Coordinates of C-alpha atoms in Angstrom, one line a residue:
X1 CA -48.8 -58.9 -29.6
X2 CA -47.3 -60.7 -26.7
X3 CA -48.2 -64.0 -28.3
X4 CA -46.5 -63.1 -31.6
X5 CA -43.3 -62.3 -29.7
X6 CA -43.4 -65.6 -27.8
X7 CA -44.1 -67.6 -31.0
X8 CA -41.2 -65.8 -32.7
X9 CA -38.8 -66.7 -29.9
X10 CA -39.9 -70.4 -29.9
X11 CA -39.6 -70.7 -33.6
X12 CA -36.1 -69.1 -33.7
X13 CA -34.6 -70.3 -30.5
X14 CA -31.8 -72.2 -32.2
X15 CA -30.8 -69.0 -34.0
X16 CA -30.5 -67.2 -30.7
X17 CA -28.4 -69.9 -29.1
X18 CA -26.0 -69.9 -32.0
X19 CA -24.2 -66.7 -30.8
X20 CA -22.7 -67.4 -27.4
X21 CA -20.4 -65.0 -25.6
X22 CA -16.6 -65.8 -25.5
X23 CA -15.6 -68.1 -22.6
X24 CA -13.2 -65.5 -21.1
X25 CA -15.7 -62.7 -21.1
X26 CA -16.3 -62.8 -17.3
X27 CA -12.5 -62.9 -16.6
X28 CA -12.0 -59.8 -18.6
X29 CA -14.8 -58.0 -16.8
X30 CA -13.4 -59.0 -13.4
X31 CA -9.9 -57.8 -14.4
X32 CA -11.2 -54.4 -15.5
X33 CA -13.1 -54.0 -12.3
X34 CA -10.0 -54.8 -10.3
X35 CA -7.9 -52.3 -12.2
X36 CA -10.6 -49.6 -11.7
X37 CA -10.5 -50.2 -7.9
X38 CA -6.7 -50.0 -7.8
X39 CA -6.8 -46.7 -9.7
X40 CA -5.1 -47.7 -12.9
X41 CA -6.3 -45.3 -15.6
X42 CA -8.6 -46.9 -18.2
X43 CA -8.8 -44.1 -20.7
X44 CA -7.2 -40.9 -21.9
X45 CA -9.5 -38.6 -20.0
X46 CA -8.1 -39.6 -16.7
X47 CA -4.6 -39.1 -18.0
X48 CA -5.6 -35.7 -19.3
X49 CA -6.8 -34.7 -15.9
X50 CA -3.4 -35.5 -14.4
X51 CA -1.7 -33.5 -17.1
X52 CA -3.8 -30.5 -16.3
X53 CA -3.0 -30.7 -12.7
X54 CA 0.7 -31.1 -13.4
X55 CA 0.6 -28.1 -15.8
X56 CA -1.1 -26.0 -13.0
X57 CA 1.6 -27.0 -10.6
X58 CA 4.2 -26.0 -13.1
X59 CA 2.6 -22.6 -13.7
X60 CA 2.4 -22.1 -9.9
X61 CA 6.1 -23.0 -9.5
X62 CA 7.1 -20.7 -12.4
X63 CA 5.4 -17.8 -10.7
X64 CA 6.7 -18.5 -7.2
X65 CA 10.4 -19.2 -8.0
X66 CA 11.3 -15.7 -9.3
X67 CA 9.7 -14.2 -6.2
X68 CA 11.6 -16.6 -4.0
X69 CA 14.9 -15.8 -5.7
X70 CA 14.3 -12.1 -5.5
X71 CA 13.7 -12.4 -1.8
X72 CA 16.8 -14.4 -1.2
X73 CA 18.9 -12.0 -3.3
X74 CA 17.6 -9.0 -1.3
X75 CA 18.2 -10.7 2.0
X76 CA 21.8 -11.6 1.0
X77 CA 22.4 -8.1 -0.2
X78 CA 21.2 -6.6 3.1
X79 CA 23.2 -9.1 5.1
X80 CA 26.3 -8.4 3.0
X81 CA 26.0 -4.7 3.6
X82 CA 25.6 -4.9 7.3
X83 CA 28.3 -7.6 7.7
X84 CA 30.6 -5.5 5.6
X85 CA 30.3 -2.5 7.9
X86 CA 30.6 -4.9 10.9
X87 CA 33.9 -6.1 9.5
X88 CA 35.3 -2.6 9.4
X89 CA 34.1 -1.5 12.8
X90 CA 31.2 -3.2 14.7
X91 CA 30.5 -0.3 16.9
X92 CA 30.3 2.1 14.0
X93 CA 27.9 -0.4 12.2
X94 CA 25.6 -0.3 15.2
X95 CA 25.6 3.5 15.3
X96 CA 24.8 3.5 11.6
X97 CA 21.8 1.2 12.1
X98 CA 20.6 3.3 15.1
X99 CA 20.9 6.6 13.3
X100 CA 19.2 5.2 10.1
X101 CA 16.2 4.0 12.2
X102 CA 16.0 7.4 13.9
X103 CA 16.0 9.2 10.6
X104 CA 13.2 6.9 9.4
X105 CA 11.1 7.8 12.4
X106 CA 11.6 11.5 12.0
X107 CA 10.9 11.4 8.3
X108 CA 7.5 9.7 9.2
X109 CA 6.8 12.5 11.6
X110 CA 7.7 15.1 9.0
X111 CA 5.4 13.4 6.5
X112 CA 2.4 14.4 8.6
X113 CA 2.6 18.0 7.4
X114 CA 2.6 17.0 3.7
X115 CA -1.1 17.7 3.3
X116 CA -1.3 20.8 5.5
X117 CA 1.9 22.5 4.2
X118 CA 2.9 21.0 0.9
X119 CA 5.4 23.7 -0.1
X120 CA 7.2 23.6 3.2
X121 CA 7.2 19.8 3.1
X122 CA 8.7 20.0 -0.4
X123 CA 11.5 22.3 0.7
X124 CA 12.3 20.1 3.7
X125 CA 12.3 17.0 1.6
X126 CA 14.7 18.5 -0.9
X127 CA 17.2 19.2 1.8
X128 CA 17.0 15.7 3.2
X129 CA 17.3 14.2 -0.3
X130 CA 20.6 16.1 -0.8
X131 CA 21.9 14.7 2.4
X132 CA 20.8 11.3 1.5
X133 CA 22.5 11.5 -1.9
X134 CA 25.7 12.4 -0.1
X135 CA 25.3 9.4 2.2
X136 CA 24.6 7.0 -0.8
X137 CA 27.8 8.4 -2.5
X138 CA 29.8 7.6 0.6
X139 CA 28.3 4.2 0.7
X140 CA 29.3 3.5 -2.9
X141 CA 32.8 4.7 -2.3
X142 CA 33.3 2.6 0.8
X143 CA 34.5 -0.6 -0.8
X144 CA 37.2 1.2 -2.8
X145 CA 38.2 3.6 -0.1
X146 CA 41.8 3.3 1.2
X147 CA 40.7 4.3 4.7
X148 CA 37.3 2.6 5.1
X149 CA 37.0 3.4 8.8
X150 CA 37.1 7.2 8.0
X151 CA 34.6 6.7 5.3
X152 CA 32.2 4.9 7.7
X153 CA 32.7 7.8 10.2
X154 CA 31.8 10.3 7.5
X155 CA 28.7 8.2 6.7
X156 CA 27.7 8.3 10.4
X157 CA 28.4 12.1 10.6
X158 CA 26.2 12.5 7.6
X159 CA 23.4 10.6 9.4
X160 CA 23.9 12.7 12.5
X161 CA 23.6 15.9 10.4
X162 CA 20.4 14.5 8.8
X163 CA 19.0 13.9 12.3
X164 CA 19.9 17.5 13.3
X165 CA 18.3 18.9 10.2
X166 CA 15.1 16.8 10.7
X167 CA 15.0 18.0 14.3
X168 CA 15.2 21.6 13.2
X169 CA 12.5 21.1 10.6
X170 CA 10.2 19.5 13.2
X171 CA 10.9 22.4 15.5
X172 CA 9.9 24.8 12.8
X173 CA 6.7 22.8 12.2
X174 CA 5.9 23.0 16.0
X175 CA 6.5 26.8 15.9
X176 CA 4.2 27.2 12.9
X177 CA 1.5 25.1 14.6
X178 CA 1.9 27.1 17.8
X179 CA 1.5 30.4 15.8
X180 CA -1.6 29.0 14.1
X181 CA -3.1 28.0 17.5
X182 CA -2.4 31.4 19.0
X183 CA -3.9 33.2 15.9
X184 CA -6.9 30.8 16.2
X185 CA -7.3 31.7 19.9
X186 CA -7.0 35.5 19.2
X187 CA -9.7 35.2 16.5
X188 CA -12.0 33.5 18.9
X189 CA -11.5 36.1 21.6
X190 CA -12.5 38.9 19.2

C-alpha cells in the first residue's frame, strides 16, 4: 500500500504543485499572533465575556447605590436633628442626648423580665410608650413652636419623667425578685 501511495504522488506531483498558498499568508499569520499577544479581541466570544462582566458590575452598582443613598439620608437626618437642637440651646441638646441614652440603657434592663413576667413587662412598656409618644409629639411641634427653648425644656422634662418611671419599674422588679427569693428560701427551710 505504501508503494501505491508513493507512485500516486510521483505521477501527480505537478497537480499538487499547482495550488500554492498566497504570498502574504505568513504576514497575515504573524499579524494575528501579534494582535493576540497585545490582547485585541479576535472574535465575539471575548467581547461577550466583557459584556457579562460589565453587566455584573452594573447589577452590583444598582444594588449598592440605594443602600448608600439611604445611609447618607439617615446620617443627614440625624445630624440635622442634633444640630437643630444645638442651635436652640447647646446645653439642652447635650442633656437630651444624655437622657435618651440613659433611657435606652434602662429599657434594656427592663427587657430582661419580658420572659419571666410578660404581663408586667407589657404594662410597663405601655406606660413608657405613652411617654414616648408625648416626646415625639413635642419633637414634631418643635420647628413650628414660637418658644422653641421652652419646647426643648418640655422634651427634656419628658425624658426625665421617663427615667423616673423606668427607675420605679426597675425597683418594683427588684422587690418582686426579692420576694421570690425569700419565698424560695422559706420553702427550702420547711
